mmCIF file of C-alpha atoms in Angstrom:
data_model
loop_
_atom_site.group_PDB
_atom_site.id
_atom_site.type_symbol
_atom_site.label_atom_id
_atom_site.label_comp_id
_atom_site.label_asym_id
_atom_site.label_seq_id
_atom_site.Cartn_x
_atom_site.Cartn_y
_atom_site.Cartn_z
ATOM 1 C CA UNK A 1 88.657 85.446 63.106
ATOM 2 C CA UNK A 2 89.171 89.467 62.748
ATOM 3 C CA UNK A 3 90.276 92.048 64.603
ATOM 4 C CA UNK A 4 91.466 94.923 64.168
ATOM 5 C CA UNK A 5 94.012 96.241 67.513
ATOM 6 C CA UNK A 6 94.940 100.089 67.636
ATOM 7 C CA UNK A 7 96.473 102.261 70.720
ATOM 8 C CA UNK A 8 93.822 104.302 72.159
ATOM 9 C CA UNK A 9 92.728 107.369 74.931
ATOM 10 C CA UNK A 10 90.910 105.108 76.319
ATOM 11 C CA UNK A 11 88.531 107.956 77.993
ATOM 12 C CA UNK A 12 87.132 108.683 74.617
ATOM 13 C CA UNK A 13 86.408 104.840 75.467
ATOM 14 C CA UNK A 14 84.983 104.920 78.913
ATOM 15 C CA UNK A 15 81.598 103.238 78.085
ATOM 16 C CA UNK A 16 83.215 99.743 75.489
ATOM 17 C CA UNK A 17 86.367 99.265 78.125
ATOM 18 C CA UNK A 18 84.278 99.434 81.154
ATOM 19 C CA UNK A 19 81.856 96.664 79.623
ATOM 20 C CA UNK A 20 84.564 94.783 78.143
ATOM 21 C CA UNK A 21 85.436 94.253 82.047
ATOM 22 C CA UNK A 22 81.787 94.399 82.955
ATOM 23 C CA UNK A 23 80.727 91.311 80.684
ATOM 24 C CA UNK A 24 84.141 89.945 81.668
ATOM 25 C CA UNK A 25 83.468 88.649 85.857
ATOM 26 C CA UNK A 26 85.315 92.232 86.340
ATOM 27 C CA UNK A 27 82.884 93.945 88.105
ATOM 28 C CA UNK A 28 85.634 95.986 90.427
ATOM 29 C CA UNK A 29 86.611 97.755 87.406
ATOM 30 C CA UNK A 30 85.376 100.529 86.875
ATOM 31 C CA UNK A 31 85.372 102.307 89.864
ATOM 32 C CA UNK A 32 89.079 101.859 89.486
ATOM 33 C CA UNK A 33 89.386 102.773 86.195
ATOM 34 C CA UNK A 34 87.686 106.476 87.540
ATOM 35 C CA UNK A 35 90.159 106.887 89.607
ATOM 36 C CA UNK A 36 93.072 105.720 87.655
ATOM 37 C CA UNK A 37 93.084 106.689 83.982
ATOM 38 C CA UNK A 38 92.990 110.134 84.329
ATOM 39 C CA UNK A 39 95.118 110.380 86.016
ATOM 40 C CA UNK A 40 97.253 107.756 84.200
ATOM 41 C CA UNK A 41 96.486 109.380 80.928
ATOM 42 C CA UNK A 42 97.018 113.373 81.593
ATOM 43 C CA UNK A 43 100.729 111.250 82.597
ATOM 44 C CA UNK A 44 100.999 109.847 78.775
ATOM 45 C CA UNK A 45 98.416 106.451 79.461
ATOM 46 C CA UNK A 46 97.282 104.562 76.722
ATOM 47 C CA UNK A 47 94.841 101.757 76.250
ATOM 48 C CA UNK A 48 95.185 99.045 73.199
ATOM 49 C CA UNK A 49 91.431 98.404 73.021
ATOM 50 C CA UNK A 50 90.720 94.947 70.112
ATOM 51 C CA UNK A 51 87.523 95.211 68.438
ATOM 52 C CA UNK A 52 86.114 92.663 66.583
ATOM 53 C CA UNK A 53 84.116 92.188 62.825
ATOM 54 C CA UNK A 54 80.911 94.238 64.987
ATOM 55 C CA UNK A 55 83.418 96.557 65.893
ATOM 56 C CA UNK A 56 82.983 95.982 70.020
ATOM 57 C CA UNK A 57 86.069 95.841 71.852
ATOM 58 C CA UNK A 58 87.216 92.100 72.851
ATOM 59 C CA UNK A 59 90.264 92.606 73.786
ATOM 60 C CA UNK A 60 92.527 95.276 76.292
ATOM 61 C CA UNK A 61 95.153 96.161 77.578
ATOM 62 C CA UNK A 62 97.189 99.421 79.212
ATOM 63 C CA UNK A 63 100.907 100.922 79.743
ATOM 64 C CA UNK A 64 101.120 102.965 82.110
ATOM 65 C CA UNK A 65 104.682 104.499 82.504
ATOM 66 C CA UNK A 66 106.436 104.431 85.556
ATOM 67 C CA UNK A 67 109.380 106.700 86.697
ATOM 68 C CA UNK A 68 112.439 105.388 88.306
ATOM 69 C CA UNK A 69 115.580 106.471 89.530
ATOM 70 C CA UNK A 70 118.418 104.023 88.710
ATOM 71 C CA UNK A 71 122.233 104.803 89.560
ATOM 72 C CA UNK A 72 123.412 108.415 88.270
ATOM 73 C CA UNK A 73 119.976 108.330 85.691
ATOM 74 C CA UNK A 74 116.057 108.956 85.341
ATOM 75 C CA UNK A 75 114.402 105.322 83.627
ATOM 76 C CA UNK A 76 110.905 105.022 82.240
ATOM 77 C CA UNK A 77 109.154 101.719 82.741
ATOM 78 C CA UNK A 78 105.344 100.696 80.814
ATOM 79 C CA UNK A 79 104.180 99.483 83.496
ATOM 80 C CA UNK A 80 101.225 96.851 80.754
ATOM 81 C CA UNK A 81 97.895 96.663 82.917
ATOM 82 C CA UNK A 82 94.838 95.095 82.914
ATOM 83 C CA UNK A 83 94.301 92.453 80.109
ATOM 84 C CA UNK A 84 91.626 90.883 79.582
ATOM 85 C CA UNK A 85 90.699 89.041 76.616
ATOM 86 C CA UNK A 86 86.548 87.915 76.006
ATOM 87 C CA UNK A 87 85.480 84.827 76.673
ATOM 88 C CA UNK A 88 85.234 84.250 73.019
ATOM 89 C CA UNK A 89 87.808 85.175 71.583
ATOM 90 C CA UNK A 90 90.152 84.280 74.637
ATOM 91 C CA UNK A 91 92.426 81.380 72.368
ATOM 92 C CA UNK A 92 96.455 81.678 71.939
ATOM 93 C CA UNK A 93 97.068 84.470 68.622
ATOM 94 C CA UNK A 94 94.107 86.879 69.636
ATOM 95 C CA UNK A 95 96.479 87.700 73.182
ATOM 96 C CA UNK A 96 99.806 88.006 71.351
ATOM 97 C CA UNK A 97 98.730 90.115 67.951
ATOM 98 C CA UNK A 98 97.642 92.289 71.234
ATOM 99 C CA UNK A 99 100.705 92.231 73.269
ATOM 100 C CA UNK A 100 102.536 92.083 69.904
ATOM 101 C CA UNK A 101 101.092 95.845 68.872
ATOM 102 C CA UNK A 102 101.714 96.202 72.001
ATOM 103 C CA UNK A 103 105.617 96.009 73.053
ATOM 104 C CA UNK A 104 105.412 98.246 68.901
ATOM 105 C CA UNK A 105 103.684 100.571 69.693
ATOM 106 C CA UNK A 106 105.731 101.014 72.953
ATOM 107 C CA UNK A 107 109.412 100.903 71.012
ATOM 108 C CA UNK A 108 108.319 103.830 68.648
ATOM 109 C CA UNK A 109 106.952 106.297 70.929
ATOM 110 C CA UNK A 110 110.562 106.070 72.391
ATOM 111 C CA UNK A 111 109.851 107.647 75.844
ATOM 112 C CA UNK A 112 109.920 103.966 77.376
ATOM 113 C CA UNK A 113 113.381 101.576 79.090
ATOM 114 C CA UNK A 114 111.242 98.892 79.387
ATOM 115 C CA UNK A 115 107.621 97.076 79.543
ATOM 116 C CA UNK A 116 106.384 94.956 82.557
ATOM 117 C CA UNK A 117 103.928 93.502 84.679
ATOM 118 C CA UNK A 118 103.129 91.034 86.368
ATOM 119 C CA UNK A 119 100.655 88.755 84.365
ATOM 120 C CA UNK A 120 99.091 85.887 85.583
ATOM 121 C CA UNK A 121 99.654 81.834 83.668
ATOM 122 C CA UNK A 122 97.250 82.581 81.128
ATOM 123 C CA UNK A 123 98.386 86.125 79.672
ATOM 124 C CA UNK A 124 102.679 85.028 80.523
ATOM 125 C CA UNK A 125 102.697 81.891 79.040
ATOM 126 C CA UNK A 126 101.969 84.480 75.312
ATOM 127 C CA UNK A 127 104.032 87.165 76.834
ATOM 128 C CA UNK A 128 107.946 84.558 76.942
ATOM 129 C CA UNK A 129 106.653 84.284 73.122
ATOM 130 C CA UNK A 130 106.172 88.628 72.096
ATOM 131 C CA UNK A 131 110.035 88.300 73.544
ATOM 132 C CA UNK A 132 109.444 88.918 77.147
ATOM 133 C CA UNK A 133 111.924 87.656 79.528
ATOM 134 C CA UNK A 134 111.127 86.721 83.099
ATOM 135 C CA UNK A 135 113.849 89.206 86.107
ATOM 136 C CA UNK A 136 111.842 88.318 89.005
ATOM 137 C CA UNK A 137 109.227 86.446 91.415
ATOM 138 C CA UNK A 138 107.042 88.741 93.424
ATOM 139 C CA UNK A 139 107.134 87.738 96.523
ATOM 140 C CA UNK A 140 104.984 88.494 98.995
ATOM 141 C CA UNK A 141 107.256 89.293 103.068
ATOM 142 C CA UNK A 142 105.283 89.033 106.836
ATOM 143 C CA UNK A 143 106.345 90.282 109.603
ATOM 144 C CA UNK A 144 104.791 89.341 112.724
ATOM 145 C CA UNK A 145 103.536 91.319 114.759
ATOM 146 C CA UNK A 146 101.919 90.023 117.353
ATOM 147 C CA UNK A 147 99.229 87.391 118.494
ATOM 148 C CA UNK A 148 95.642 86.607 120.116
ATOM 149 C CA UNK A 149 96.666 84.410 122.551
ATOM 150 C CA UNK A 150 97.981 86.401 125.978
ATOM 151 C CA UNK A 151 101.307 84.581 126.201
ATOM 152 C CA UNK A 152 102.416 84.156 122.297
ATOM 153 C CA UNK A 153 102.071 88.136 122.102
ATOM 154 C CA UNK A 154 103.845 88.158 124.998
ATOM 155 C CA UNK A 155 106.911 87.270 123.775
ATOM 156 C CA UNK A 156 106.475 88.097 120.265
ATOM 157 C CA UNK A 157 106.632 91.953 121.862
ATOM 158 C CA UNK A 158 109.723 90.868 124.135
ATOM 159 C CA UNK A 159 111.567 90.252 120.000
ATOM 160 C CA UNK A 160 110.406 93.476 119.724
ATOM 161 C CA UNK A 161 111.090 95.336 121.875
ATOM 162 C CA UNK A 162 114.783 94.453 122.068
ATOM 163 C CA UNK A 163 115.265 95.632 118.814
ATOM 164 C CA UNK A 164 112.969 98.779 119.200
ATOM 165 C CA UNK A 165 115.440 98.701 122.191
ATOM 166 C CA UNK A 166 119.286 98.673 119.874
ATOM 167 C CA UNK A 167 117.355 100.823 117.415
ATOM 168 C CA UNK A 168 119.292 104.204 118.226
ATOM 169 C CA UNK A 169 118.608 107.916 116.090
ATOM 170 C CA UNK A 170 115.506 109.771 116.526
ATOM 171 C CA UNK A 171 112.251 108.097 117.254
ATOM 172 C CA UNK A 172 109.592 108.553 114.285
ATOM 173 C CA UNK A 173 106.392 110.152 114.435
ATOM 174 C CA UNK A 174 103.076 108.488 112.688
ATOM 175 C CA UNK A 175 100.943 110.701 110.954
ATOM 176 C CA UNK A 176 97.771 110.087 109.765
ATOM 177 C CA UNK A 177 98.897 110.559 105.428
ATOM 178 C CA UNK A 178 95.600 113.514 106.480
ATOM 179 C CA UNK A 179 97.780 115.636 107.312
ATOM 180 C CA UNK A 180 101.146 114.461 104.882
ATOM 181 C CA UNK A 181 101.778 116.012 101.724
ATOM 182 C CA UNK A 182 102.493 112.671 100.133
ATOM 183 C CA UNK A 183 105.122 115.091 97.633
ATOM 184 C CA UNK A 184 107.315 115.033 100.173
ATOM 185 C CA UNK A 185 108.588 112.016 99.277
ATOM 186 C CA UNK A 186 108.110 111.556 95.028
ATOM 187 C CA UNK A 187 111.905 111.795 94.725
ATOM 188 C CA UNK A 188 114.252 109.355 95.835
ATOM 189 C CA UNK A 189 117.271 110.336 97.619
ATOM 190 C CA UNK A 190 120.718 110.045 97.552
ATOM 191 C CA UNK A 191 122.971 108.014 95.914
ATOM 192 C CA UNK A 192 121.946 104.839 95.524
ATOM 193 C CA UNK A 193 122.621 101.889 92.518
ATOM 194 C CA UNK A 194 119.623 100.750 92.848
ATOM 195 C CA UNK A 195 115.759 101.224 90.750
ATOM 196 C CA UNK A 196 114.283 103.955 93.795
ATOM 197 C CA UNK A 197 110.665 104.236 91.916
ATOM 198 C CA UNK A 198 109.673 107.590 91.707
ATOM 199 C CA UNK A 199 105.645 108.581 94.098
ATOM 200 C CA UNK A 200 103.303 110.826 94.735
ATOM 201 C CA UNK A 201 99.571 111.467 95.820
ATOM 202 C CA UNK A 202 98.356 111.477 92.793
ATOM 203 C CA UNK A 203 100.582 107.777 92.460
ATOM 204 C CA UNK A 204 98.208 106.529 95.373
ATOM 205 C CA UNK A 205 95.427 107.754 95.135
ATOM 206 C CA UNK A 206 95.511 105.996 92.231
ATOM 207 C CA UNK A 207 96.610 102.336 93.441
ATOM 208 C CA UNK A 208 94.960 102.397 97.286
ATOM 209 C CA UNK A 209 91.636 103.298 97.248
ATOM 210 C CA UNK A 210 89.599 106.038 98.724
ATOM 211 C CA UNK A 211 93.794 107.053 99.719
ATOM 212 C CA UNK A 212 94.208 108.892 101.966
ATOM 213 C CA UNK A 213 91.671 107.061 105.183
ATOM 214 C CA UNK A 214 91.691 106.770 108.368
ATOM 215 C CA UNK A 215 93.692 103.465 107.645
ATOM 216 C CA UNK A 216 96.711 104.897 106.086
ATOM 217 C CA UNK A 217 100.025 107.068 107.661
ATOM 218 C CA UNK A 218 103.348 107.303 107.665
ATOM 219 C CA UNK A 219 105.977 107.394 109.414
ATOM 220 C CA UNK A 220 108.735 110.253 109.084
ATOM 221 C CA UNK A 221 111.929 110.927 110.244
ATOM 222 C CA UNK A 222 112.971 114.094 110.951
ATOM 223 C CA UNK A 223 116.543 115.588 110.478
ATOM 224 C CA UNK A 224 117.998 116.784 113.072
ATOM 225 C CA UNK A 225 117.535 120.422 113.498
ATOM 226 C CA UNK A 226 115.251 120.111 110.502
ATOM 227 C CA UNK A 227 111.339 121.654 110.323
ATOM 228 C CA UNK A 228 111.285 121.199 107.520
ATOM 229 C CA UNK A 229 109.567 118.479 105.338
ATOM 230 C CA UNK A 230 110.460 115.361 106.873
ATOM 231 C CA UNK A 231 111.761 114.087 104.055
ATOM 232 C CA UNK A 232 115.172 111.979 105.141
ATOM 233 C CA UNK A 233 112.832 108.611 105.583
ATOM 234 C CA UNK A 234 108.750 108.065 105.189
ATOM 235 C CA UNK A 235 106.972 104.888 105.514
ATOM 236 C CA UNK A 236 103.249 104.614 104.098
ATOM 237 C CA UNK A 237 101.196 102.296 106.224
ATOM 238 C CA UNK A 238 97.847 101.426 105.761
ATOM 239 C CA UNK A 239 95.963 99.355 109.166
ATOM 240 C CA UNK A 240 95.663 97.257 110.339
ATOM 241 C CA UNK A 241 91.786 96.493 109.327
ATOM 242 C CA UNK A 242 89.906 94.153 111.973
ATOM 243 C CA UNK A 243 91.641 91.240 110.541
ATOM 244 C CA UNK A 244 94.928 93.648 112.457
ATOM 245 C CA UNK A 245 96.828 93.132 109.609
ATOM 246 C CA UNK A 246 98.892 96.147 107.964
ATOM 247 C CA UNK A 247 100.120 96.336 104.303
ATOM 248 C CA UNK A 248 103.174 98.354 104.171
ATOM 249 C CA UNK A 249 102.861 100.443 100.694
ATOM 250 C CA UNK A 250 106.075 102.384 100.089
ATOM 251 C CA UNK A 251 109.870 103.368 101.845
ATOM 252 C CA UNK A 252 111.028 106.398 101.252
ATOM 253 C CA UNK A 253 114.743 106.890 102.184
ATOM 254 C CA UNK A 254 118.060 108.057 101.847
ATOM 255 C CA UNK A 255 119.917 105.092 100.953
ATOM 256 C CA UNK A 256 121.925 105.243 104.390
ATOM 257 C CA UNK A 257 118.877 105.212 106.390
ATOM 258 C CA UNK A 258 119.034 101.270 107.260
ATOM 259 C CA UNK A 259 114.818 100.053 107.172
ATOM 260 C CA UNK A 260 115.915 97.546 111.013
ATOM 261 C CA UNK A 261 116.513 101.550 111.503
ATOM 262 C CA UNK A 262 113.505 102.749 110.766
ATOM 263 C CA UNK A 263 110.958 99.734 111.382
ATOM 264 C CA UNK A 264 111.159 99.075 115.332
ATOM 265 C CA UNK A 265 109.247 101.922 115.770
ATOM 266 C CA UNK A 266 106.422 101.089 113.323
ATOM 267 C CA UNK A 267 106.403 98.058 115.217
ATOM 268 C CA UNK A 268 105.592 99.679 118.212
ATOM 269 C CA UNK A 269 102.379 101.143 116.838
ATOM 270 C CA UNK A 270 101.141 99.061 115.127
ATOM 271 C CA UNK A 271 100.426 96.290 118.378
ATOM 272 C CA UNK A 272 99.610 99.167 120.574
ATOM 273 C CA UNK A 273 97.036 99.626 117.161
ATOM 274 C CA UNK A 274 95.629 96.134 117.757
ATOM 275 C CA UNK A 275 98.274 94.418 114.464
ATOM 276 C CA UNK A 276 98.905 90.838 114.248
ATOM 277 C CA UNK A 277 100.867 90.718 111.250
ATOM 278 C CA UNK A 278 102.205 94.258 108.629
ATOM 279 C CA UNK A 279 103.026 92.155 105.408
ATOM 280 C CA UNK A 280 104.631 94.210 102.230
ATOM 281 C CA UNK A 281 105.212 91.978 98.365
ATOM 282 C CA UNK A 282 108.569 92.841 96.774
ATOM 283 C CA UNK A 283 111.226 91.447 94.702
ATOM 284 C CA UNK A 284 112.354 87.801 96.139
ATOM 285 C CA UNK A 285 116.552 87.526 96.672
ATOM 286 C CA UNK A 286 116.953 91.405 95.667
ATOM 287 C CA UNK A 287 118.879 92.966 98.029
ATOM 288 C CA UNK A 288 115.638 94.934 98.850
ATOM 289 C CA UNK A 289 114.472 91.189 100.542
ATOM 290 C CA UNK A 290 116.986 91.131 101.625
ATOM 291 C CA UNK A 291 116.901 93.286 103.946
ATOM 292 C CA UNK A 292 113.581 93.027 105.003
ATOM 293 C CA UNK A 293 114.427 88.979 105.769
ATOM 294 C CA UNK A 294 117.444 90.862 108.657
ATOM 295 C CA UNK A 295 114.028 92.918 109.805
ATOM 296 C CA UNK A 296 112.410 89.284 110.759
ATOM 297 C CA UNK A 297 109.948 89.614 107.924
ATOM 298 C CA UNK A 298 108.964 86.148 106.093
ATOM 299 C CA UNK A 299 108.540 85.140 103.131
ATOM 300 C CA UNK A 300 104.745 83.682 102.970
ATOM 301 C CA UNK A 301 104.263 83.056 99.212
ATOM 302 C CA UNK A 302 105.146 83.969 95.687
ATOM 303 C CA UNK A 303 102.148 85.627 94.303
ATOM 304 C CA UNK A 304 103.427 86.376 90.390
ATOM 305 C CA UNK A 305 105.957 86.744 87.702
ATOM 306 C CA UNK A 306 107.671 89.962 87.102
ATOM 307 C CA UNK A 307 108.431 89.924 83.176
ATOM 308 C CA UNK A 308 110.105 92.700 80.872
ATOM 309 C CA UNK A 309 110.731 93.784 77.491
ATOM 310 C CA UNK A 310 113.545 95.755 77.202
ATOM 311 C CA UNK A 311 113.661 98.581 75.022
ATOM 312 C CA UNK A 312 116.421 100.991 75.253
ATOM 313 C CA UNK A 313 119.694 100.333 75.826
ATOM 314 C CA UNK A 314 119.326 101.735 79.490
ATOM 315 C CA UNK A 315 116.122 99.175 79.778
ATOM 316 C CA UNK A 316 118.110 96.333 79.211
ATOM 317 C CA UNK A 317 121.625 97.099 81.849
ATOM 318 C CA UNK A 318 117.766 98.049 84.306
ATOM 319 C CA UNK A 319 116.981 93.997 83.019
ATOM 320 C CA UNK A 320 120.308 92.986 84.108
ATOM 321 C CA UNK A 321 120.069 93.798 87.432
ATOM 322 C CA UNK A 322 117.671 92.636 89.546
ATOM 323 C CA UNK A 323 118.789 91.926 91.855
ATOM 324 C CA UNK A 324 118.708 95.626 92.382
ATOM 325 C CA UNK A 325 115.418 96.037 91.460
ATOM 326 C CA UNK A 326 113.662 98.551 95.300
ATOM 327 C CA UNK A 327 109.765 98.296 94.679
ATOM 328 C CA UNK A 328 105.979 97.083 96.544
ATOM 329 C CA UNK A 329 103.326 95.935 95.250
ATOM 330 C CA UNK A 330 102.345 99.801 94.649
ATOM 331 C CA UNK A 331 104.425 99.743 91.104
ATOM 332 C CA UNK A 332 102.648 96.334 89.922
ATOM 333 C CA UNK A 333 100.230 95.586 88.367
ATOM 334 C CA UNK A 334 97.799 94.557 92.057
#
């Protein structure tokens, strides 16, 4: 089996890459490509494509650089996304060759500290052979907001009301994402040992279809006496949808602001909008997951492993400290 694998600018091979996904039962991919790839390519994103003897694209994986603040330093992770091998070549060795070359080229480019992704079981087996190790598990945490049954809803409401009364400080403001500059929360603030991502409007627009929509809300905490941008804390929530489910996509805050200080106002607003569940994905057993548990979130399922490979000494330090990762599904290939 003859294969040629090389790094390319995916924007120069749009139709070939889209065809690979559509022909292999991923009809949703073209929309995501158009929404996300131009933004990520401008930020240094690249694809690797594998061609068969006839020149047809039969394999693909992309790497999107993701910037993080880790303690007192900045590090860059390369998020591997949209890995796909055509059914005609779906065996161990073609996939191994793809990931092996991807890892080598990522190391050579010199601006990435580590690679990471949340693969399915088949891809994980190949990545393990290529030197990737599991650093943790992405889990879905759910907070019960309400219930369609009156009596159960009243009990849940009383429990949340008690938490809100116990919470001290100024209330959070619920603002439509259409009226908020996501750049206000782009850089992590304050001193913290945790691994915290940089975010911005382009990240949200790339990862969340249609952002900002009428279901996207920022819950912001203003500094005392500060009339400028509300940078002390901002929580991005999408929903609730017609089934009552809302998703917490981003938690941006000063390290001194506990999660329990922020959530009661979010809960009250979502309950008023008919919300019954608030969910978030993050790394199981991390300090952030512990905070979620303390505020009433429950781990419902383990969604995917997080596997990674260090490319620099700084990357090795990051991978040795998964308990410090403060990420959400926004920072993963979900």
